[in-house]
Short mmCIF file of C-alpha atoms in Angstrom, two decimals:
data_model
loop_
_atom_site.label_atom_id
_atom_site.label_comp_id
_atom_site.label_asym_id
_atom_site.label_seq_id
_atom_site.Cartn_x
_atom_site.Cartn_y
_atom_site.Cartn_z
CA MET T 27 94.77 48.29 101.42
CA LYS T 28 91.05 49.01 101.87
CA LYS T 29 91.70 52.75 101.86
CA PHE T 30 93.79 52.45 98.71
CA ILE T 31 91.03 50.49 96.94
CA GLU T 32 88.44 53.11 97.94
CA SER T 33 90.68 55.86 96.59
CA PHE T 34 91.23 53.90 93.39
CA ILE T 35 87.46 53.57 92.95
CA ASN T 36 87.11 57.33 93.40
CA VAL T 37 89.41 57.82 90.42
CA TRP T 38 86.77 56.28 88.16
CA LYS T 39 84.04 58.49 89.61
CA ILE T 40 85.64 61.56 88.01
CA GLU T 41 84.67 61.46 84.35
CA GLU T 42 87.46 63.73 83.13
CA LEU T 43 90.16 61.85 85.03
CA LYS T 44 88.79 58.48 83.87
CA ASN T 45 88.86 59.61 80.23
CA ARG T 46 92.41 60.92 80.59
CA ILE T 47 93.61 57.64 82.11
CA LEU T 48 91.90 55.55 79.41
CA LEU T 49 93.35 57.78 76.68
CA THR T 50 96.81 57.44 78.22
CA PHE T 51 96.57 53.65 78.33
CA GLY T 52 95.31 53.56 74.75
CA LEU T 53 98.18 55.66 73.41
CA LEU T 54 100.71 53.62 75.39
CA LEU T 55 99.28 50.44 73.85
CA VAL T 56 99.68 51.97 70.39
CA TYR T 57 103.32 52.71 71.18
CA ARG T 58 103.96 49.19 72.45
CA PHE T 59 102.23 47.70 69.40
CA GLY T 60 104.40 49.75 67.06
CA ALA T 61 107.51 48.55 68.89
CA GLN T 62 106.71 45.00 67.70
CA VAL T 63 106.39 45.93 63.99
CA THR T 64 109.58 45.06 62.11
CA LEU T 65 110.91 47.30 59.36
CA PRO T 66 109.82 46.27 55.84
CA GLY T 67 112.49 44.31 54.00
CA ILE T 68 113.83 42.52 57.11
CA ASP T 69 113.35 38.86 57.92
CA ALA T 70 112.17 38.95 61.53
CA THR T 71 113.11 35.29 62.07
CA GLN T 72 116.82 36.09 61.77
CA LEU T 73 117.13 38.85 64.36
CA ALA T 74 118.92 36.67 66.94
CA ASN T 75 122.31 38.26 66.19
CA LEU T 76 120.94 41.75 66.73
CA ALA T 77 119.32 40.65 70.00
CA GLY T 78 122.63 39.15 71.09
CA GLN T 79 124.36 42.46 70.37
CA THR T 80 122.02 44.23 72.81
CA GLU T 81 122.21 41.70 75.65
CA ASN T 82 125.24 43.37 77.22
CA GLY T 83 127.02 46.69 77.14
CA ILE T 84 125.75 50.00 75.78
CA GLY T 85 123.35 48.26 73.40
CA SER T 86 121.37 46.91 76.35
CA ILE T 87 120.72 50.48 77.56
CA LEU T 88 119.44 51.58 74.15
CA ASP T 89 117.28 48.48 73.89
CA MET T 90 115.88 49.04 77.38
CA PHE T 91 114.85 52.65 76.68
CA THR T 92 113.06 51.58 73.49
CA GLY T 93 111.30 48.64 75.14
CA GLY T 94 113.06 46.05 72.96
CA ALA T 95 112.31 47.89 69.69
CA PHE T 96 116.03 48.46 69.05
CA SER T 97 116.84 44.72 69.02
CA GLN T 98 113.73 43.90 66.95
CA ALA T 99 114.56 46.33 64.11
CA SER T 100 111.18 47.92 64.77
CA VAL T 101 109.67 51.01 63.20
CA PHE T 102 110.19 52.54 66.67
CA ALA T 103 113.80 51.29 66.88
CA LEU T 104 115.14 54.76 67.72
CA GLY T 105 112.25 55.37 70.11
CA ILE T 106 111.91 58.74 71.74
CA MET T 107 115.64 59.13 72.46
CA PRO T 108 116.31 61.61 69.58
CA TYR T 109 113.69 63.89 71.13
CA ILE T 110 115.39 63.59 74.51
CA SER T 111 118.73 64.46 72.91
CA ALA T 112 117.18 67.47 71.14
CA SER T 113 115.60 68.68 74.38
CA ILE T 114 118.95 68.50 76.16
CA VAL T 115 120.69 70.39 73.35
CA VAL T 116 118.04 73.16 73.33
CA GLN T 117 118.20 73.43 77.11
CA LEU T 118 121.99 73.75 77.12
CA MET T 119 122.00 76.20 74.20
CA GLY T 120 119.54 78.32 76.17
CA ILE T 121 122.43 79.23 78.46
CA ALA T 122 124.54 80.78 75.71
CA VAL T 123 122.17 81.76 72.87
CA PRO T 124 120.40 85.10 73.55
CA TYR T 125 117.46 84.27 71.24
CA LEU T 126 116.69 81.09 73.19
CA GLN T 127 117.08 82.96 76.47
CA LYS T 128 114.50 85.47 75.26
CA LEU T 129 112.10 82.66 74.32
CA GLN T 130 112.47 81.14 77.78
CA LYS T 131 111.26 84.42 79.30
CA ASP T 132 108.34 84.94 76.88
CA GLY T 133 105.93 82.67 78.72
CA GLU T 134 103.55 80.44 76.78
CA SER T 135 104.39 81.85 73.33
CA GLY T 136 108.10 81.36 73.94
CA ARG T 137 107.50 77.81 75.16
CA LYS T 138 105.63 76.96 71.95
CA LYS T 139 108.50 78.28 69.81
CA LEU T 140 111.03 76.31 71.87
CA ASN T 141 108.94 73.17 71.39
CA GLN T 142 108.89 73.77 67.66
CA ILE T 143 112.68 74.20 67.58
CA THR T 144 113.02 70.97 69.59
CA ARG T 145 110.81 69.12 67.10
CA TRP T 146 112.86 70.24 64.09
CA LEU T 147 116.10 69.38 65.89
CA THR T 148 114.64 65.95 66.69
CA ILE T 149 114.11 65.34 62.97
CA GLY T 150 117.69 66.42 62.25
CA ILE T 151 119.14 64.10 64.92
CA THR T 152 117.00 61.20 63.70
CA LEU T 153 118.18 61.76 60.11
CA VAL T 154 121.74 61.28 61.39
CA GLN T 155 121.04 58.30 63.65
CA ALA T 156 118.77 56.36 61.26
CA PRO T 157 121.43 55.66 58.57
CA GLY T 158 123.82 54.60 61.32
CA TYR T 159 121.24 52.14 62.61
CA ILE T 160 120.67 50.74 59.11
CA TYR T 161 124.44 50.39 58.61
CA ASN T 162 124.60 48.44 61.89
CA LEU T 163 121.88 46.13 60.53
CA TYR T 164 123.91 45.52 57.35
CA ARG T 165 126.97 44.68 59.44
CA THR T 166 125.23 42.60 62.12
CA ILE T 167 122.48 40.72 60.28
CA PRO T 168 123.19 40.91 56.52
CA ASN T 169 121.26 37.70 55.83
CA ALA T 170 118.13 39.11 57.48
CA ILE T 171 117.93 42.06 55.09
CA ILE T 172 115.89 40.83 52.15
CA ALA T 173 116.63 43.91 50.04
CA GLY T 174 120.34 43.50 50.69
CA THR T 175 120.42 40.12 48.95
CA ASN T 176 119.68 41.79 45.64
CA PRO T 177 122.95 42.82 43.96
CA GLU T 178 121.30 45.74 42.23
CA MET T 179 122.26 49.03 43.88
CA ILE T 180 118.79 50.46 43.30
CA SER T 181 117.29 47.79 45.56
CA GLN T 182 119.71 48.52 48.39
CA PHE T 183 119.19 52.27 48.03
CA SER T 184 115.43 51.75 48.05
CA PHE T 185 115.70 49.78 51.30
CA LEU T 186 117.96 52.42 52.88
CA PHE T 187 115.70 55.31 51.82
CA SER T 188 112.48 53.63 52.93
CA SER T 189 113.96 52.44 56.25
CA VAL T 190 115.35 55.87 57.13
CA THR T 191 112.01 57.45 56.24
CA ILE T 192 110.14 54.95 58.41
CA LEU T 193 112.53 55.38 61.36
CA VAL T 194 112.21 59.18 61.20
CA THR T 195 108.43 58.89 60.93
CA GLY T 196 108.37 56.44 63.84
CA THR T 197 110.29 58.85 66.07
CA ILE T 198 108.01 61.75 65.07
CA PHE T 199 104.93 59.61 65.76
CA ALA T 200 106.32 58.57 69.16
CA MET T 201 106.98 62.25 69.92
CA TRP T 202 103.39 63.06 68.93
CA LEU T 203 102.08 60.29 71.21
CA GLY T 204 104.06 61.70 74.11
CA GLU T 205 102.77 65.23 73.53
CA LYS T 206 99.17 63.98 73.29
CA ILE T 207 99.56 62.11 76.58
CA THR T 208 100.86 65.30 78.15
CA ASP T 209 98.03 67.47 76.75
CA LYS T 210 95.06 65.10 76.80
CA GLY T 211 96.20 62.38 79.20
CA ILE T 212 97.64 62.41 82.71
CA GLY T 213 100.82 64.30 81.81
CA ASN T 214 104.53 63.41 81.53
CA GLY T 215 103.94 61.82 78.13
CA ILE T 216 107.56 61.49 77.01
CA SER T 217 108.62 60.14 80.41
CA LEU T 218 105.74 57.64 80.40
CA LEU T 219 106.83 56.30 77.00
CA ILE T 220 110.35 55.74 78.33
CA MET T 221 109.05 54.16 81.54
CA VAL T 222 106.76 51.78 79.65
CA GLY T 223 109.67 50.75 77.45
CA ILE T 224 111.79 50.02 80.53
CA LEU T 225 109.00 48.11 82.28
CA ALA T 226 108.46 46.01 79.16
CA ARG T 227 111.89 44.41 79.73
CA LEU T 228 111.33 43.74 83.45
CA PRO T 229 109.37 40.43 83.15
CA GLN T 230 111.91 38.94 80.74
CA ALA T 231 114.84 39.98 82.94
CA PHE T 232 113.18 38.51 86.04
CA ILE T 233 112.38 35.23 84.23
CA GLN T 234 116.02 34.92 83.15
CA GLU T 235 117.19 35.47 86.73
CA PHE T 236 114.56 33.04 88.03
CA THR T 237 115.74 30.41 85.55
CA SER T 238 119.36 30.98 86.52
CA THR T 239 118.81 30.81 90.29
CA ILE T 240 116.01 28.21 90.58
CA THR T 241 116.00 26.02 87.48
CA ASN T 242 119.78 25.90 87.09
CA ASN T 243 120.26 25.77 90.89
CA ASN T 244 122.56 28.79 90.85
CA GLY T 245 121.92 30.04 94.36
CA GLY T 246 118.44 28.69 95.00
CA PRO T 247 115.21 30.37 96.17
CA MET T 248 116.85 32.18 99.09
CA LEU T 249 119.17 34.09 96.79
CA LEU T 250 116.23 35.14 94.60
CA VAL T 251 114.29 36.32 97.66
CA LEU T 252 117.35 38.25 98.85
CA GLU T 253 117.67 39.92 95.43
CA VAL T 254 114.01 40.98 95.48
CA ILE T 255 114.45 42.44 98.99
CA ILE T 256 117.54 44.38 97.87
CA TRP T 257 115.63 45.60 94.80
CA LEU T 258 112.79 46.93 96.99
CA LEU T 259 115.28 48.62 99.32
CA VAL T 260 116.98 50.32 96.36
CA ILE T 261 113.57 51.53 95.12
CA ILE T 262 112.88 53.01 98.56
CA ALA T 263 116.30 54.70 98.48
CA CYS T 264 115.50 56.18 95.04
CA ILE T 265 112.17 57.48 96.34
CA LEU T 266 113.95 59.17 99.24
CA LEU T 267 116.47 60.68 96.81
CA VAL T 268 113.73 62.05 94.53
CA MET T 269 111.53 63.37 97.35
CA ALA T 270 114.19 64.71 99.75
CA VAL T 271 114.19 68.50 100.17
CA ARG T 272 115.95 71.03 102.37
CA LYS T 273 113.37 73.53 103.65
CA ILE T 274 114.60 77.10 103.92
CA PRO T 275 112.32 79.15 106.21
CA VAL T 276 110.94 82.35 104.66
CA GLN T 277 109.18 85.18 106.49
CA TYR T 278 106.71 87.36 104.58
CA ALA T 279 106.00 90.81 105.95
CA ARG T 280 102.34 91.65 106.46
CA ARG T 281 101.06 94.78 104.76
CA THR T 282 98.98 97.07 106.97
CA VAL T 283 96.18 99.42 105.94
CA SER T 284 98.60 102.34 105.77
CA GLY T 285 100.77 100.47 103.25
CA GLU T 286 103.68 99.79 105.62
CA PHE T 287 105.00 96.31 106.43
CA GLU T 288 105.00 94.53 109.76
CA GLN T 289 107.58 91.86 110.51
CA ASP T 290 105.24 89.20 111.97
CA GLY T 291 103.79 88.04 108.65
CA ASN T 292 103.23 84.52 107.32
CA ARG T 293 106.03 81.97 107.53
CA GLN T 294 106.60 79.68 104.55
CA TRP T 295 109.38 77.52 103.12
CA ILE T 296 111.60 77.34 100.05
CA PRO T 297 112.05 73.63 99.24
CA LEU T 298 115.51 72.97 97.79
CA LYS T 299 115.68 69.46 96.39
CA LEU T 300 118.55 67.21 97.40
CA ASN T 301 118.73 66.00 93.79
CA ALA T 302 117.66 69.08 91.84
CA SER T 303 119.20 67.78 88.60
CA GLY T 304 117.14 64.59 88.47
CA VAL T 305 118.39 61.94 86.09
CA MET T 306 120.13 64.37 83.71
CA PRO T 307 123.68 63.91 85.15
CA ILE T 308 123.45 60.18 84.47
CA ILE T 309 122.30 60.83 80.90
CA PHE T 310 125.12 63.33 80.31
CA ALA T 311 127.71 60.99 81.82
CA GLN T 312 126.37 58.04 79.82
CA ALA T 313 126.76 60.03 76.60
CA ILE T 314 130.38 60.90 77.48
CA MET T 315 131.16 57.24 78.25
CA PHE T 316 130.53 56.35 74.59
CA ILE T 317 133.52 58.45 73.51
CA PRO T 318 136.62 56.65 74.99
CA ALA T 319 135.71 53.26 73.49
CA ALA T 320 134.85 54.83 70.12
CA VAL T 321 138.09 56.84 69.92
CA ALA T 322 140.29 54.02 71.20
CA GLY T 323 138.70 51.64 68.70
CA LEU T 324 140.14 53.70 65.83
CA SER T 325 143.65 52.50 66.66
CA ASP T 326 145.03 48.96 66.56
CA SER T 327 147.66 49.50 69.26
CA GLU T 328 147.61 47.33 72.35
CA THR T 329 147.02 50.31 74.65
CA SER T 330 144.09 51.55 72.58
CA GLN T 331 142.50 48.12 72.48
CA SER T 332 142.90 47.83 76.24
CA ILE T 333 141.19 51.18 76.76
CA ALA T 334 138.44 50.24 74.33
CA GLY T 335 137.86 46.98 76.17
CA ALA T 336 137.78 48.66 79.59
CA PHE T 337 135.23 51.30 78.52
CA SER T 338 133.10 48.83 76.58
CA ASN T 339 132.48 46.76 79.71
CA MET T 340 129.80 48.73 81.58
CA PHE T 341 130.17 46.40 84.56
CA GLY T 342 133.95 46.84 84.84
CA PHE T 343 135.79 48.82 87.52
CA TRP T 344 137.32 51.63 85.42
CA TYR T 345 134.14 52.20 83.46
CA ASN T 346 132.11 52.67 86.65
CA PHE T 347 134.81 54.70 88.41
CA VAL T 348 134.91 57.24 85.57
CA PHE T 349 131.12 57.02 85.24
CA ALA T 350 130.58 57.87 88.93
CA THR T 351 133.08 60.73 88.78
CA LEU T 352 131.35 62.25 85.76
CA ILE T 353 127.96 61.96 87.46
CA ILE T 354 129.21 63.94 90.48
CA VAL T 355 130.69 66.63 88.20
CA PHE T 356 127.59 66.89 86.01
CA THR T 357 125.32 67.00 89.06
CA TYR T 358 127.01 70.22 90.19
CA PHE T 359 127.04 71.57 86.63
CA TYR T 360 123.37 70.87 85.89
CA THR T 361 122.23 72.09 89.30
CA ALA T 362 124.11 75.36 88.76
CA ILE T 363 122.37 76.04 85.44
CA THR T 364 118.87 74.91 86.42
CA VAL T 365 118.51 76.35 89.95
CA PRO T 366 118.51 80.17 89.52
CA THR T 367 119.40 81.31 93.03
CA ASN T 368 119.73 84.93 91.83
CA LYS T 369 116.21 84.91 90.40
CA MET T 370 114.86 83.23 93.53
CA ALA T 371 116.40 85.95 95.70
CA ASP T 372 115.04 88.74 93.46
CA ASP T 373 111.53 87.24 93.42
CA LEU T 374 111.63 86.84 97.18
CA LYS T 375 112.66 90.47 97.64
CA ARG T 376 109.95 91.78 95.30
CA SER T 377 107.25 89.81 97.12
CA GLY T 378 108.27 91.20 100.49
CA GLY T 379 109.81 87.98 101.74
CA PHE T 380 113.11 87.34 103.47
CA ILE T 381 115.06 84.54 105.09
CA PRO T 382 115.36 85.21 108.86
CA GLY T 383 118.83 86.48 109.67
CA ILE T 384 119.78 87.02 105.99
CA ARG T 385 119.63 90.37 104.20
CA PRO T 386 117.45 90.43 101.07
CA GLY T 387 119.20 90.62 97.71
CA VAL T 388 122.79 89.52 97.17
CA GLU T 389 123.24 87.96 100.62
CA THR T 390 120.10 85.87 100.13
CA SER T 391 121.38 84.70 96.74
CA ASP T 392 124.77 83.78 98.22
CA PHE T 393 123.08 81.95 101.09
CA LEU T 394 120.86 79.91 98.76
CA ASP T 395 123.84 79.13 96.54
CA LYS T 396 125.84 77.94 99.55
CA VAL T 397 123.01 75.71 100.78
CA MET T 398 122.56 74.23 97.29
CA SER T 399 126.29 73.44 97.12
CA LEU T 400 126.20 71.73 100.52
CA ILE T 401 123.16 69.55 99.80
CA THR T 402 124.26 68.78 96.22
CA PHE T 403 127.38 66.96 97.43
CA PRO T 404 125.61 64.13 99.30
CA GLY T 405 122.93 64.11 96.60
CA SER T 406 125.57 63.62 93.88
CA LEU T 407 127.29 60.85 95.84
CA PHE T 408 123.98 59.07 96.35
CA LEU T 409 123.11 59.44 92.67
CA ALA T 410 126.50 58.08 91.62
CA LEU T 411 126.12 55.12 94.00
CA ILE T 412 122.72 54.24 92.56
CA ALA T 413 124.12 54.55 89.02
CA VAL T 414 126.96 52.07 89.62
CA PHE T 415 125.01 49.77 91.93
CA PRO T 416 124.14 47.29 89.11
CA ALA T 417 127.87 46.71 88.52
CA ILE T 418 128.42 46.21 92.26
CA LEU T 419 125.60 43.69 92.36
CA VAL T 420 126.95 41.76 89.36
CA SER T 421 130.43 41.52 90.88
CA ILE T 422 129.23 40.54 94.39
CA MET T 423 126.17 38.35 93.77
CA ASN T 424 126.76 37.32 90.13
CA VAL T 425 123.21 38.16 89.05
CA GLN T 426 122.14 38.28 85.41
CA GLN T 427 123.18 41.56 83.80
CA SER T 428 119.71 42.20 82.35
CA TRP T 429 118.18 41.83 85.82
CA ALA T 430 120.92 43.91 87.46
CA MET T 431 120.03 46.88 85.23
CA PHE T 432 116.83 47.33 87.26
CA PHE T 433 118.77 47.76 90.51
CA GLY T 434 119.93 51.28 89.70
CA GLY T 435 121.10 53.60 86.99
CA THR T 436 118.96 55.66 84.69
CA SER T 437 116.19 53.08 84.35
CA LEU T 438 115.29 52.83 88.04
CA ILE T 439 115.44 56.56 88.71
CA ILE T 440 113.24 57.23 85.66
CA MET T 441 110.68 54.65 86.81
CA VAL T 442 110.58 56.04 90.36
CA GLY T 443 110.45 59.68 89.25
CA VAL T 444 107.73 59.15 86.65
CA ALA T 445 105.66 57.02 89.03
CA ILE T 446 105.79 59.73 91.71
CA ASP T 447 104.89 62.47 89.22
CA THR T 448 101.96 60.42 87.88
CA ILE T 449 100.59 59.79 91.37
CA GLN T 450 100.87 63.50 92.13
CA GLN T 451 98.96 64.32 88.92
CA ILE T 452 96.15 61.94 89.90
CA ASN T 453 96.14 63.32 93.45
CA SER T 454 95.66 66.84 92.13
CA TYR T 455 92.55 65.75 90.22
CA LEU T 456 91.15 63.97 93.27
CA LEU T 457 91.75 66.96 95.53
CA ASN T 458 90.18 69.35 93.02
CA LYS T 459 87.05 67.19 92.99
CA HIS T 460 86.90 67.16 96.82
CA TYR T 461 88.35 63.68 97.26
CA ASP T 462 91.32 62.77 99.41
CA GLY T 463 94.53 61.78 97.69
CA LEU T 464 95.27 58.41 96.17
CA MET T 465 96.96 57.17 99.33
CA LYS T 466 94.33 58.60 101.69
CA SER T 467 90.95 57.42 102.90
CA GLY T 468 89.22 58.20 99.63
CA LYS T 469 86.07 59.55 101.24
CA ASN T 470 84.18 62.31 99.50
CA ARG T 471 84.86 65.63 101.18
CA LYS T 472 82.04 68.13 101.35
CA ALA T 473 82.60 71.18 99.26
CA VAL T 474 82.49 74.46 101.07
CA ALA T 475 79.69 76.59 99.70
#
C-alpha cells in the first residue's frame, strides 16, 4: 500500500499528467450533471413509472449504460450509445465498402474522415431513436408530460420537436466530451463515459441488495459477504480474460555489414490475445436478442406470446442459452475481421522476421490463423460464461437483479477493460518522466544523460 501511495503522489508531480486527470474529472462531472437534467416539459416528480420500466429486462441495460439518464428522461437519455452504434456500423461497412477500406489505409487523414462519417451517422441514428424515446414517454408516463396535457396539436408538436432537438444535441455534446477526454485528457473518452454511467448505478444496486439481505433478513450478513467475494473473483476472472495472451516466438535475422542476414538475430514475441474481440460480441449478441421479442410481439397467437415472454426475460434459460450461443459465434466472426493474420505475416516477412519452424508468407499466415482459432474457442466460452453469469447468480442465490448485473455481462467487462487501459495510460506518462509505474515503487529514476 505504501508503494502505491508513493506512486500515486508521483502522478501529481507531473504537471501535464495532473492537468489531464483534472480535465478528465471535470468533463466527467459535466456529463454526470447533465444526466440529472430532465427534459423541458416533463414533470420530474412523476417519473416513477419510467423508472419501474427500466428496473428489469432490456430497459435496465439501457439505463445502466446511460447512468440512469434513460429512466430520468434526461437531456442525456440516449447517452453515447448512438455513437457506439455508428462506430460499429462504420467498422463493419469497412469490410465491404472500398471507399471506407481506402480511408482505413490512409493513416491520420483517413482516420479523420472516418471520424467525421461516424459523427454524421451518429446524428442520423439519434434522429431515429429520439422520436421513439419520446413516444415511449407518451405511452409510459402521459401524465408527466406537461405539453401533452394541452389538447392543441401545436403544443404537442412543439414538445416533440424541442425534445428531439435536445436529445440529439445531448448525444452530440456527450460525443464531444468523449473526444475531448481522448485528446486532452487521459484517453478512452467514450469508454470512460460509459464506465462512469455504469459505476453510477453500483451504489444504488448494492444498497438494494444490502437492504434485501440484512434489513429484510433475506440471507443475512454471511450471504452478503459471500456475494462480495464472488463479485471480486469474477472481476479477477475478467482481468485474466482481458490480459491473457498467447505469445508466438519470432526470430529476426541480423543484418551484417555486407547486407546479408544472419539467423541468430533478436528474438521477440507476437502477442495474440485470448479475447481479441473484446466486448463487441456481447454488444452484437445483445442487439440481436432484441429482435425475437419484437417480432413475436406483433402477433397475438399463443406461440408468439410465449416466444415474446421467453426472450423478454433476460434472466430466463432460453434467453441466456441463445445469448451465449450468439456470443460464441460473434466472437469468431469479429476476431476474423479484426485480426489480419495475412497482414501480420506480410509485415513480418518484410521486416526480416520469421516464426521458428514456419516458412514466411502463406504458411506463417495459416499458422497464425490456426493459433487464433484454437485460442478463440476457450476465450469465447469464457466470455459467454461471464455474459450469462448474472442469470446463473439470480437463479442460484436469488440476488437482486440490479446487483446481479454487476457480476458479468457487458457492464463488468467494460469496467475492467477501461480501468486497465486507463492505468496503462497513466503508467506510460510515469515511465516517460522517469518514474516507475503506478503499481511499482514510485521512486524517481535517474535519467540517462
